[in-house]
Structures are given as structure tokens and as C-alpha cells.
Short mmCIF file of C-alpha atoms in Angstrom, two decimals:
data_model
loop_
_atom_site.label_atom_id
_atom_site.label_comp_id
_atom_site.label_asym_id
_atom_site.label_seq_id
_atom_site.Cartn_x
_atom_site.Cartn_y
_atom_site.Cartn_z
CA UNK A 1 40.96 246.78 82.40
CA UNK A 2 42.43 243.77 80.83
CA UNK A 3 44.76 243.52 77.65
CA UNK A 4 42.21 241.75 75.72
CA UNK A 5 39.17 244.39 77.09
CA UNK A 6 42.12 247.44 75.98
CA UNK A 7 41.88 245.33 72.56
CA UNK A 8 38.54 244.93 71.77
CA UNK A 9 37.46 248.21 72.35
CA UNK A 10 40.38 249.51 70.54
CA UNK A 11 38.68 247.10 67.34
CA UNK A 12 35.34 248.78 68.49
CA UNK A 13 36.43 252.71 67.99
CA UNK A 14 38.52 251.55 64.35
CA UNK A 15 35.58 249.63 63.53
CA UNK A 16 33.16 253.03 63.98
CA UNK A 17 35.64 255.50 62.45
CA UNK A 18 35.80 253.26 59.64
CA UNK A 19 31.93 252.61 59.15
CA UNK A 20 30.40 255.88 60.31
CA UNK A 21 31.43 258.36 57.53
CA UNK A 22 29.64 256.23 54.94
CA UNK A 23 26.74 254.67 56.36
CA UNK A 24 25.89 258.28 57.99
CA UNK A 25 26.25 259.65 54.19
CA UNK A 26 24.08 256.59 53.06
CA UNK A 27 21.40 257.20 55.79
CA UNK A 28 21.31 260.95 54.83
CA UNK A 29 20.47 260.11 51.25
CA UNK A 30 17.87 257.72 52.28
CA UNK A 31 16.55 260.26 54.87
CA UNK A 32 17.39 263.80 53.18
CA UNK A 33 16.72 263.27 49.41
CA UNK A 34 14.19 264.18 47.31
CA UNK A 35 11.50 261.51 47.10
CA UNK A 36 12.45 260.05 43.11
CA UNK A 37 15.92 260.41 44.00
CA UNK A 38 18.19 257.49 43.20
CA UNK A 39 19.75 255.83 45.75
CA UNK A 40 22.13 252.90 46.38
CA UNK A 41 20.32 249.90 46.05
CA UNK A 42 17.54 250.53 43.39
CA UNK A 43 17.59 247.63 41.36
CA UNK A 44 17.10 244.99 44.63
CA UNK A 45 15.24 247.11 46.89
CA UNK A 46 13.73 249.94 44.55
CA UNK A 47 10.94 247.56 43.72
CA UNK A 48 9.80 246.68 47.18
CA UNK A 49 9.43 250.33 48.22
CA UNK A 50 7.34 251.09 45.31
CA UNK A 51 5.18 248.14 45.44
CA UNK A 52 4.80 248.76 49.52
CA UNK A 53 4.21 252.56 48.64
CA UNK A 54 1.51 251.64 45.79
CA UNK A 55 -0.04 249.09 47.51
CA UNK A 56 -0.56 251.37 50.87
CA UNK A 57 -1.15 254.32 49.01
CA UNK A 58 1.47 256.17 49.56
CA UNK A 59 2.00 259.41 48.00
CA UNK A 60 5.97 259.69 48.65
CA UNK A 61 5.93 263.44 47.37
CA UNK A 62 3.62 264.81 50.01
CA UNK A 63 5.05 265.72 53.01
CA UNK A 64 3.08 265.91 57.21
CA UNK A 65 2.97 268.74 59.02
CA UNK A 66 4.06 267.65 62.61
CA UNK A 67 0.39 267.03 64.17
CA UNK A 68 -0.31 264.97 61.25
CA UNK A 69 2.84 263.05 61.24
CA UNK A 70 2.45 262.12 64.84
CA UNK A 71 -1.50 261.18 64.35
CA UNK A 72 0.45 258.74 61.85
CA UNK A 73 2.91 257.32 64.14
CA UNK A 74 0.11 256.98 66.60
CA UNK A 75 -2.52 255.44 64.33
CA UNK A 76 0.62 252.93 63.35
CA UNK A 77 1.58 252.09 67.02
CA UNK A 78 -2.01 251.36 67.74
CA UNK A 79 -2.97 248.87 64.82
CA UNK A 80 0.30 247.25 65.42
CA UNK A 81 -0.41 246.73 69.32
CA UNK A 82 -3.92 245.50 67.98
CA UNK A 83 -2.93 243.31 65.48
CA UNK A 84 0.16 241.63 67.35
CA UNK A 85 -2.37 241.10 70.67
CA UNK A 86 -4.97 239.22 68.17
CA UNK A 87 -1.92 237.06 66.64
CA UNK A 88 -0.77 236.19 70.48
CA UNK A 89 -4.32 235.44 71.69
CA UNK A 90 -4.84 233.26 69.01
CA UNK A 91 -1.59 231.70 68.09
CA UNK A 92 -3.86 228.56 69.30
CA UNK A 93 -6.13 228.32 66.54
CA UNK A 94 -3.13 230.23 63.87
CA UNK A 95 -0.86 227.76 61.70
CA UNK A 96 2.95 227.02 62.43
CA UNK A 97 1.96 226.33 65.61
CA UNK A 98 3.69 222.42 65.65
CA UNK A 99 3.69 222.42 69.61
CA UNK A 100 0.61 223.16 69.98
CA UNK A 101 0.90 226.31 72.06
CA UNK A 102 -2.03 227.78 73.19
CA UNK A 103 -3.12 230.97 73.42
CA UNK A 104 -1.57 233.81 75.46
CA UNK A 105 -3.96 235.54 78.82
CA UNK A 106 -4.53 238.76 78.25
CA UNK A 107 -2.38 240.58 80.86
CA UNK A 108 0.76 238.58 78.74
CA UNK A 109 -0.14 238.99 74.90
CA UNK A 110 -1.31 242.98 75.92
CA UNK A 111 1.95 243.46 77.94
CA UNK A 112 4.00 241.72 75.03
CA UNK A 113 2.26 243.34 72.71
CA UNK A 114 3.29 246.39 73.84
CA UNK A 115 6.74 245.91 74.69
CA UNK A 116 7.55 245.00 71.30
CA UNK A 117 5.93 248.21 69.59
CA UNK A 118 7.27 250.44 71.88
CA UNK A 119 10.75 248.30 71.28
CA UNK A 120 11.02 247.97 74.51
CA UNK A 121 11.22 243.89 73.90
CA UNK A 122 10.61 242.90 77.53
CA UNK A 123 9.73 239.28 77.54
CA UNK A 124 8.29 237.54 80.69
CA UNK A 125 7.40 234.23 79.27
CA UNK A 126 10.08 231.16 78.39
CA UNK A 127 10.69 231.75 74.54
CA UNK A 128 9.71 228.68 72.80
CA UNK A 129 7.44 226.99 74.84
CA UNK A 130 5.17 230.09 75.15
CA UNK A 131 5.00 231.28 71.40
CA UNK A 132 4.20 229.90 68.40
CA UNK A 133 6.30 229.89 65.65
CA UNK A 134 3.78 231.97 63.48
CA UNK A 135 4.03 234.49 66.44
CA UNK A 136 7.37 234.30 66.79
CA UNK A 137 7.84 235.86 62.90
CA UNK A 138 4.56 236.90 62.18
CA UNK A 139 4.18 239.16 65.48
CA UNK A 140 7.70 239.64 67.66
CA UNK A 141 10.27 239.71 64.33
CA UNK A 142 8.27 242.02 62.45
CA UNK A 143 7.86 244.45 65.75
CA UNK A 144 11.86 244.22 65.74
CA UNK A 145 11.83 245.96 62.54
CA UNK A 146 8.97 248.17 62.12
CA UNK A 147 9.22 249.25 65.70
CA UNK A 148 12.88 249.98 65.09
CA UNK A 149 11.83 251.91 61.93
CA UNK A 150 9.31 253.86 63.40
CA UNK A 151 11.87 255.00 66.36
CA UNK A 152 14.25 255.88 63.57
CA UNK A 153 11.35 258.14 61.56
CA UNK A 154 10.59 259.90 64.36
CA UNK A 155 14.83 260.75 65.22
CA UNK A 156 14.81 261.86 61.31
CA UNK A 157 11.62 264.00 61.42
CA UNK A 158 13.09 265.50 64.90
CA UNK A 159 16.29 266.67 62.65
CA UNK A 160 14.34 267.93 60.11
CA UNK A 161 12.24 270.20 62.77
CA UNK A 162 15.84 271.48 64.35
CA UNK A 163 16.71 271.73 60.73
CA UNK A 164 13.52 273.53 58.89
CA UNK A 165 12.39 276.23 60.95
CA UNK A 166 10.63 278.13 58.43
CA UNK A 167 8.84 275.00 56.68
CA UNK A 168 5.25 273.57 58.03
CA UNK A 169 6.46 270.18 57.17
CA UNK A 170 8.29 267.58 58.45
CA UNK A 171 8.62 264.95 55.94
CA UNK A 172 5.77 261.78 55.97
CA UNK A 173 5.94 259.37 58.50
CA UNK A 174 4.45 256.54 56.05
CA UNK A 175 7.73 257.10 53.48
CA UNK A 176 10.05 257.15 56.23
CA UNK A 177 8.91 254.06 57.86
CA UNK A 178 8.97 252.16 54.44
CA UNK A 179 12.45 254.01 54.10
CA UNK A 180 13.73 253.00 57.41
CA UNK A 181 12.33 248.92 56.98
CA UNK A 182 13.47 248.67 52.66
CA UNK A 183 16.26 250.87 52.57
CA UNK A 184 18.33 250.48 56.09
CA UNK A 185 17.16 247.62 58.42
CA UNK A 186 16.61 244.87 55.44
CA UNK A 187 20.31 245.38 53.83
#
């Protein structure tokens, strides 16, 4: 191993002793809290949550059982595979499109589609001169954080099944995915 390799992960492991302690603290408050608790971050992003929990219907108080949250996460995946197939099938005929890219064939958008809910991200087409830009944000940058969010509500509701053996519930999949996107990945 080289002096500078010795060095950089020596940066790495002072870097992680120095950040874990309080983002795992913040991530336990976002996570672990009662629903109208106050956290870090209310007056920017306190706002979004609500109006993305109001404007859903979200009911932040009322918790899954497991079968229900996974019917959630399920239902989610789904629509999202759906909706980001339609965007890549049609980025043709969609705006910010200034390159005129056409339409993806089905095999591509379904297998894109996919890869990017699942977070998987495997690409087999050359960036740019296969997607629009509308697909590029609409579709593939949104996946990068809702699919990371979901992933991240199902870890949390996993604890919370090690963690409450006697409860029926497991949290709600629909707060912990607005949780994971407005409270972690956007900041």
C-alpha cells in the first residue's frame, strides 16, 4: 500500500469517527421520534413534509403493520416502474427534449426502468445521447432519491421489527419515505 493510499484512508476512518456519532443521532430522531416531534431543520424543511404529507394524504400518526407496510413499498415500486417506463417511452413527444431524442424500445426503458427503482442504476445506453433531459431529472434523478429512500424505510422498519417484538406495527412506509427524501437525502 502506498504512503498516499496509508493517508487517505487514514482521512477516511477520522472523517467517519468524526461524522458518525451525530448524523447516526440525527437519523434516529428523524427515524425514532414521535411523529409531531421537532426536529433539526423545521423551519426549511418542516413545510415540505407537511405539504407532501397533506397533499398525499398522509396520516403521519398511524402506523403499518408489516403486511401492510410492504403492500406499500410494493404498490410504490410498481407505480414508479410504471410511471418512469411511460416518461422513457415517450421522452419523444415530452418537453426538454432539445436533441430530439426519441423514444426508448421497450426491452431498454423496462430494463432501465427497473434498474433505477430497484437502485440498482445499471445503464446500458450512452448517457446523453439516449435520454432526454426531462428523463434525465424527471425519471433517473428522482429514482436516485426515492429509490434510495425507500431502501432506507425498509432498513428502519427492519430495526424497528428486531426492536418491537411485542408491537403489531412497524411504523408507515409513506412517512418514512417522505422522511428519508425531506429530512436526510435533500440536506
Amino acid at each position: 500500500m502506498s504512503p498516499t493510499a496509508i493517508l487517505q484512508l487514514g482521512v477516511l476512518v477520522v472523517a467517519l469517527v468524526i461524522t458518525v456519532p451525530p448524523l447516526g443521532r440525527y437519523v434516529a430522531r428523524i427515524f425514532g421520534g414521535p411523529p409531531d416531534e421537532a426536529l433539526p431543520g423545521d423551519a426549511v424543511f418542516g413545510p415540505l413534509a407537511r405539504a407532501l404529507s397533506r397533499l398525499a394524504h398522509i396520516d403521519p400518526r398511524r402506523e403499518q403493520r408489516w403486511s401492510t407496510y410492504v403492500r406499500s413499498l410494493l404498490a410504490f415500486s410498481v407505480v414508479s416502474v410504471l410511471t418512469l417506463y411511460a416518461i422513457l417511452r415517450l421522452q419523444g413527444s415530452l418537453p426538454l427534449n432539445p436533441d430530439g431524442v426519441g423514444g426508448l424500445d421497450p426491452h431498454l426503458a423496462f430494463n432501465t426502468a427497473v434498474s433505477f427503482v430497484t437502485n440498482t442504476n445499471w445503464q446500458s445506453y450512452a448517457g446523453e445521447a439516449t435520454m432526454s433531459q426531462f428523463s434525465q431529472m424527471a425519471g433517473l434523478a428522482v429514482q436516485n432519491f426515492v429509490s434510495a429512500a425507500a431502501g432506507l424505510a425498509i432498513a428502519v422498519a427492519l430495526i424497528r421489527g428486531i426492536t418491537r417484538r411485542r408491537r403489531t406495527t412497524i411504523g408507515n412506509f409513506w412517512v418514512d419515505l417522505t422522511r428519508g427524501v425531506v429530512r436526510l437525502l435533500l440536506p
